[in-house]
């Protein structure tokens, strides 16, 4: 509990918090940089793969487009001409490893290479890619599908419309090829990222075209809603983010679209493997940071203890010093043991001691004067809480109200006020509590004889000893003055001989009646009675 111990502990805690913040920021920075590097590498890899697939599809479509231009209307006039046109196109047969077909403009199969006579004349308009080519007159890439040839290969079909000079559709050239060929997607499925990361290609609706796991081909990679990042990729997201792979392992997953076919290229790199190389570096960094922090803490404790020795000696001296006669006495000069800061503290303490003693004497003198004034004042001095409760009353309460001061304390001011005057007194009390000016009011107060006397009170807001808001009220007896005022008021408004109301009172009453009539919208009448020969009578 020493000052040195507390100072060392505080500095140590602050230092440890700073070290913890540095460690946290550093680890977050490592993590952020790792994710950035991985994202850049995977995005670059997928961009190249997507561009490569786009180029291959463009080459296939270019070869089909060139072949379609060489096919004439005569070639499409019958099965023999169509088969001869395909038989002479060895280049197209070399590109499409499965089959090459010629269809009429209505979708009827005219020729096939390799030749199969049993399928000639079949209507292929039910196939989506044939139907779409007939409707749009554009080249179409079919959705990848698993072949029924028994080799579990994924196949796509490319169509190319054969147009006449006027742009009318004459026929359709199609070619099918397996995607597992090395010059197509076969090499991509063998691409690895690190030791266990891999690349996959998906259809636009999320089915697997190419994957290292052959059993997943033509199946959805995830069920709808199973993987949020995958759902975003189907909606158009391209980039890298933290997610999970098919086995639920935390991984860095990237997605990129193949523009020509609408496919999605995916790269998965398990996070455990990604952090494997960085983990040892982070661990070494944290151990080094912890060792440095421990050395700094030990040095802080030792240095703080050494620097605070004079201050601790002064503290012990002040603690052990016994004040004489209840007063704080100055410390002897030289207790600072040569430390300028501690000597300055000693000097300041002595100056503060003298100032406190002078203030104490001033306060005692002021309290005595206040007590003399309060005890000898003929006016009643009271203090009230904002609720109206009396917290102090001067001895004049006995002579003014006939109630001892101790019995008046704890009672509400309104307990002694005439019931008719309570609203006015309460309003004045509230006004004094909400403003800085003095509020004066005259009211009737009850004395023990159950009679009422007139008091004039001056109320003002103040702060008590505990800084609690209070109302100071100085009250004096104005009963005689009030009676004299009432007598003068009556004298001015009545006839001295008959004591009947005079002209002034009549005018006042008429003014009041006029005001009331205006307010109530009522009718007023004035009756004038004149006495004949009143002057003679008078």
PDB file of N, CA and C in Angstrom, residues 98-144:
ATOM      1  N   UNK A  98     -15.825 -35.592 -78.503  1.00  0.00           N
ATOM      2  CA  UNK A  98     -16.989 -36.449 -78.373  1.00  0.00           C
ATOM      3  C   UNK A  98     -17.698 -36.623 -79.724  1.00  0.00           C
ATOM      4  N   UNK A  99     -18.383 -35.612 -80.165  1.00  0.00           N
ATOM      5  CA  UNK A  99     -19.119 -35.704 -81.431  1.00  0.00           C
ATOM      6  C   UNK A  99     -19.305 -34.320 -82.012  1.00  0.00           C
ATOM      7  N   UNK A 100     -19.539 -34.291 -83.341  1.00  0.00           N
ATOM      8  CA  UNK A 100     -19.896 -33.062 -84.049  1.00  0.00           C
ATOM      9  C   UNK A 100     -21.199 -33.356 -84.787  1.00  0.00           C
ATOM     10  N   UNK A 101     -22.149 -32.405 -84.737  1.00  0.00           N
ATOM     11  CA  UNK A 101     -23.472 -32.625 -85.301  1.00  0.00           C
ATOM     12  C   UNK A 101     -23.825 -31.481 -86.243  1.00  0.00           C
ATOM     13  N   UNK A 102     -24.712 -31.822 -87.211  1.00  0.00           N
ATOM     14  CA  UNK A 102     -25.335 -30.829 -88.075  1.00  0.00           C
ATOM     15  C   UNK A 102     -26.836 -30.999 -87.949  1.00  0.00           C
ATOM     16  N   UNK A 103     -27.516 -29.896 -87.641  1.00  0.00           N
ATOM     17  CA  UNK A 103     -28.971 -29.906 -87.512  1.00  0.00           C
ATOM     18  C   UNK A 103     -29.562 -28.956 -88.536  1.00  0.00           C
ATOM     19  N   UNK A 104     -30.782 -29.237 -88.918  1.00  0.00           N
ATOM     20  CA  UNK A 104     -31.505 -28.300 -89.772  1.00  0.00           C
ATOM     21  C   UNK A 104     -31.948 -27.100 -88.954  1.00  0.00           C
ATOM     22  N   UNK A 105     -32.518 -26.109 -89.664  1.00  0.00           N
ATOM     23  CA  UNK A 105     -32.985 -24.912 -88.958  1.00  0.00           C
ATOM     24  C   UNK A 105     -34.143 -25.243 -88.033  1.00  0.00           C
ATOM     25  N   UNK A 106     -34.791 -26.386 -88.227  1.00  0.00           N
ATOM     26  CA  UNK A 106     -35.895 -26.778 -87.369  1.00  0.00           C
ATOM     27  C   UNK A 106     -35.444 -27.702 -86.232  1.00  0.00           C
ATOM     28  N   UNK A 107     -34.151 -28.022 -86.157  1.00  0.00           N
ATOM     29  CA  UNK A 107     -33.631 -28.839 -85.079  1.00  0.00           C
ATOM     30  C   UNK A 107     -33.602 -30.321 -85.392  1.00  0.00           C
ATOM     31  N   UNK A 108     -33.719 -30.706 -86.664  1.00  0.00           N
ATOM     32  CA  UNK A 108     -33.658 -32.119 -87.047  1.00  0.00           C
ATOM     33  C   UNK A 108     -32.214 -32.518 -87.295  1.00  0.00           C
ATOM     34  N   UNK A 109     -31.765 -33.653 -86.756  1.00  0.00           N
ATOM     35  CA  UNK A 109     -30.384 -34.107 -86.897  1.00  0.00           C
ATOM     36  C   UNK A 109     -30.157 -34.576 -88.333  1.00  0.00           C
ATOM     37  N   UNK A 110     -29.186 -33.924 -89.038  1.00  0.00           N
ATOM     38  CA  UNK A 110     -28.870 -34.256 -90.425  1.00  0.00           C
ATOM     39  C   UNK A 110     -27.627 -35.103 -90.548  1.00  0.00           C
ATOM     40  N   UNK A 111     -26.647 -34.884 -89.652  1.00  0.00           N
ATOM     41  CA  UNK A 111     -25.388 -35.627 -89.757  1.00  0.00           C
ATOM     42  C   UNK A 111     -24.716 -35.639 -88.405  1.00  0.00           C
ATOM     43  N   UNK A 112     -23.852 -36.646 -88.184  1.00  0.00           N
ATOM     44  CA  UNK A 112     -23.131 -36.790 -86.927  1.00  0.00           C
ATOM     45  C   UNK A 112     -21.774 -37.418 -87.221  1.00  0.00           C
ATOM     46  N   UNK A 113     -20.755 -36.908 -86.584  1.00  0.00           N
ATOM     47  CA  UNK A 113     -19.412 -37.489 -86.691  1.00  0.00           C
ATOM     48  C   UNK A 113     -18.872 -37.711 -85.295  1.00  0.00           C
ATOM     49  N   UNK A 114     -18.549 -38.966 -84.956  1.00  0.00           N
ATOM     50  CA  UNK A 114     -18.594 -40.217 -85.723  1.00  0.00           C
ATOM     51  C   UNK A 114     -20.017 -40.540 -86.165  1.00  0.00           C
ATOM     52  N   UNK A 115     -20.100 -41.161 -87.335  1.00  0.00           N
ATOM     53  CA  UNK A 115     -21.387 -41.379 -87.981  1.00  0.00           C
ATOM     54  C   UNK A 115     -22.179 -42.463 -87.259  1.00  0.00           C
ATOM     55  N   UNK A 116     -23.462 -42.135 -86.996  1.00  0.00           N
ATOM     56  CA  UNK A 116     -24.407 -43.100 -86.423  1.00  0.00           C
ATOM     57  C   UNK A 116     -25.719 -42.931 -87.179  1.00  0.00           C
ATOM     58  N   UNK A 117     -25.996 -43.859 -88.052  1.00  0.00           N
ATOM     59  CA  UNK A 117     -27.156 -43.725 -88.925  1.00  0.00           C
ATOM     60  C   UNK A 117     -28.477 -43.909 -88.187  1.00  0.00           C
ATOM     61  N   UNK A 118     -28.427 -44.573 -87.007  1.00  0.00           N
ATOM     62  CA  UNK A 118     -29.672 -44.854 -86.310  1.00  0.00           C
ATOM     63  C   UNK A 118     -30.291 -43.610 -85.670  1.00  0.00           C
ATOM     64  N   UNK A 119     -29.520 -42.509 -85.588  1.00  0.00           N
ATOM     65  CA  UNK A 119     -30.061 -41.308 -84.923  1.00  0.00           C
ATOM     66  C   UNK A 119     -30.418 -40.205 -85.913  1.00  0.00           C
ATOM     67  N   UNK A 120     -30.127 -40.414 -87.196  1.00  0.00           N
ATOM     68  CA  UNK A 120     -30.438 -39.381 -88.184  1.00  0.00           C
ATOM     69  C   UNK A 120     -31.940 -39.149 -88.251  1.00  0.00           C
ATOM     70  N   UNK A 121     -32.308 -37.901 -88.396  1.00  0.00           N
ATOM     71  CA  UNK A 121     -33.707 -37.539 -88.499  1.00  0.00           C
ATOM     72  C   UNK A 121     -34.394 -37.283 -87.154  1.00  0.00           C
ATOM     73  N   UNK A 122     -33.658 -37.470 -86.064  1.00  0.00           N
ATOM     74  CA  UNK A 122     -34.278 -37.234 -84.745  1.00  0.00           C
ATOM     75  C   UNK A 122     -34.512 -35.731 -84.520  1.00  0.00           C
ATOM     76  N   UNK A 123     -35.584 -35.406 -83.807  1.00  0.00           N
ATOM     77  CA  UNK A 123     -35.922 -34.006 -83.489  1.00  0.00           C
ATOM     78  C   UNK A 123     -35.227 -33.629 -82.185  1.00  0.00           C
ATOM     79  N   UNK A 124     -34.351 -32.649 -82.248  1.00  0.00           N
ATOM     80  CA  UNK A 124     -33.572 -32.249 -81.061  1.00  0.00           C
ATOM     81  C   UNK A 124     -34.025 -30.914 -80.490  1.00  0.00           C
ATOM     82  N   UNK A 125     -35.202 -30.470 -80.893  1.00  0.00           N
ATOM     83  CA  UNK A 125     -35.649 -29.158 -80.397  1.00  0.00           C
ATOM     84  C   UNK A 125     -35.923 -29.161 -78.893  1.00  0.00           C
ATOM     85  N   UNK A 126     -36.071 -30.330 -78.305  1.00  0.00           N
ATOM     86  CA  UNK A 126     -36.325 -30.393 -76.867  1.00  0.00           C
ATOM     87  C   UNK A 126     -35.071 -30.077 -76.048  1.00  0.00           C
ATOM     88  N   UNK A 127     -33.910 -30.177 -76.718  1.00  0.00           N
ATOM     89  CA  UNK A 127     -32.683 -29.867 -75.987  1.00  0.00           C
ATOM     90  C   UNK A 127     -32.587 -28.348 -75.799  1.00  0.00           C
ATOM     91  N   UNK A 128     -32.328 -27.887 -74.574  1.00  0.00           N
ATOM     92  CA  UNK A 128     -32.351 -26.442 -74.292  1.00  0.00           C
ATOM     93  C   UNK A 128     -31.413 -25.638 -75.175  1.00  0.00           C
ATOM     94  N   UNK A 129     -30.215 -26.176 -75.436  1.00  0.00           N
ATOM     95  CA  UNK A 129     -29.255 -25.382 -76.217  1.00  0.00           C
ATOM     96  C   UNK A 129     -29.690 -25.291 -77.681  1.00  0.00           C
ATOM     97  N   UNK A 130     -30.348 -26.360 -78.253  1.00  0.00           N
ATOM     98  CA  UNK A 130     -30.856 -26.294 -79.623  1.00  0.00           C
ATOM     99  C   UNK A 130     -32.027 -25.318 -79.689  1.00  0.00           C
ATOM    100  N   UNK A 131     -32.937 -25.431 -78.733  1.00  0.00           N
ATOM    101  CA  UNK A 131     -34.107 -24.559 -78.702  1.00  0.00           C
ATOM    102  C   UNK A 131     -33.701 -23.096 -78.610  1.00  0.00           C
ATOM    103  N   UNK A 132     -32.718 -22.831 -77.754  1.00  0.00           N
ATOM    104  CA  UNK A 132     -32.295 -21.426 -77.563  1.00  0.00           C
ATOM    105  C   UNK A 132     -31.605 -20.890 -78.810  1.00  0.00           C
ATOM    106  N   UNK A 133     -30.831 -21.738 -79.488  1.00  0.00           N
ATOM    107  CA  UNK A 133     -30.156 -21.291 -80.709  1.00  0.00           C
ATOM    108  C   UNK A 133     -31.176 -20.972 -81.794  1.00  0.00           C
ATOM    109  N   UNK A 134     -32.228 -21.812 -81.900  1.00  0.00           N
ATOM    110  CA  UNK A 134     -33.279 -21.552 -82.892  1.00  0.00           C
ATOM    111  C   UNK A 134     -33.992 -20.246 -82.576  1.00  0.00           C
ATOM    112  N   UNK A 135     -34.255 -19.982 -81.286  1.00  0.00           N
ATOM    113  CA  UNK A 135     -35.007 -18.783 -80.905  1.00  0.00           C
ATOM    114  C   UNK A 135     -34.190 -17.514 -81.064  1.00  0.00           C
ATOM    115  N   UNK A 136     -32.890 -17.566 -80.744  1.00  0.00           N
ATOM    116  CA  UNK A 136     -32.071 -16.341 -80.722  1.00  0.00           C
ATOM    117  C   UNK A 136     -31.182 -16.176 -81.940  1.00  0.00           C
ATOM    118  N   UNK A 137     -30.884 -17.304 -82.632  1.00  0.00           N
ATOM    119  CA  UNK A 137     -29.951 -17.221 -83.737  1.00  0.00           C
ATOM    120  C   UNK A 137     -28.538 -16.922 -83.278  1.00  0.00           C
ATOM    121  N   UNK A 138     -28.219 -17.211 -82.014  1.00  0.00           N
ATOM    122  CA  UNK A 138     -26.913 -16.922 -81.447  1.00  0.00           C
ATOM    123  C   UNK A 138     -26.242 -18.228 -81.028  1.00  0.00           C
ATOM    124  N   UNK A 139     -24.916 -18.140 -80.873  1.00  0.00           N
ATOM    125  CA  UNK A 139     -24.155 -19.277 -80.368  1.00  0.00           C
ATOM    126  C   UNK A 139     -24.497 -19.492 -78.898  1.00  0.00           C
ATOM    127  N   UNK A 140     -24.606 -20.760 -78.491  1.00  0.00           N
ATOM    128  CA  UNK A 140     -25.010 -21.103 -77.131  1.00  0.00           C
ATOM    129  C   UNK A 140     -24.027 -22.114 -76.564  1.00  0.00           C
ATOM    130  N   UNK A 141     -23.702 -21.955 -75.261  1.00  0.00           N
ATOM    131  CA  UNK A 141     -22.910 -22.944 -74.526  1.00  0.00           C
ATOM    132  C   UNK A 141     -23.862 -23.640 -73.573  1.00  0.00           C
ATOM    133  N   UNK A 142     -23.974 -24.940 -73.685  1.00  0.00           N
ATOM    134  CA  UNK A 142     -24.938 -25.678 -72.861  1.00  0.00           C
ATOM    135  C   UNK A 142     -24.473 -25.741 -71.412  1.00  0.00           C
ATOM    136  N   UNK A 143     -25.416 -26.059 -70.535  1.00  0.00           N
ATOM    137  CA  UNK A 143     -25.061 -26.337 -69.161  1.00  0.00           C
ATOM    138  C   UNK A 143     -24.290 -27.663 -69.114  1.00  0.00           C
ATOM    139  N   UNK A 144     -23.186 -27.729 -68.362  1.00  0.00           N
ATOM    140  CA  UNK A 144     -22.423 -28.985 -68.275  1.00  0.00           C
ATOM    141  C   UNK A 144     -23.304 -30.097 -67.702  1.00  0.00           C
TER     142      UNK A 144
END
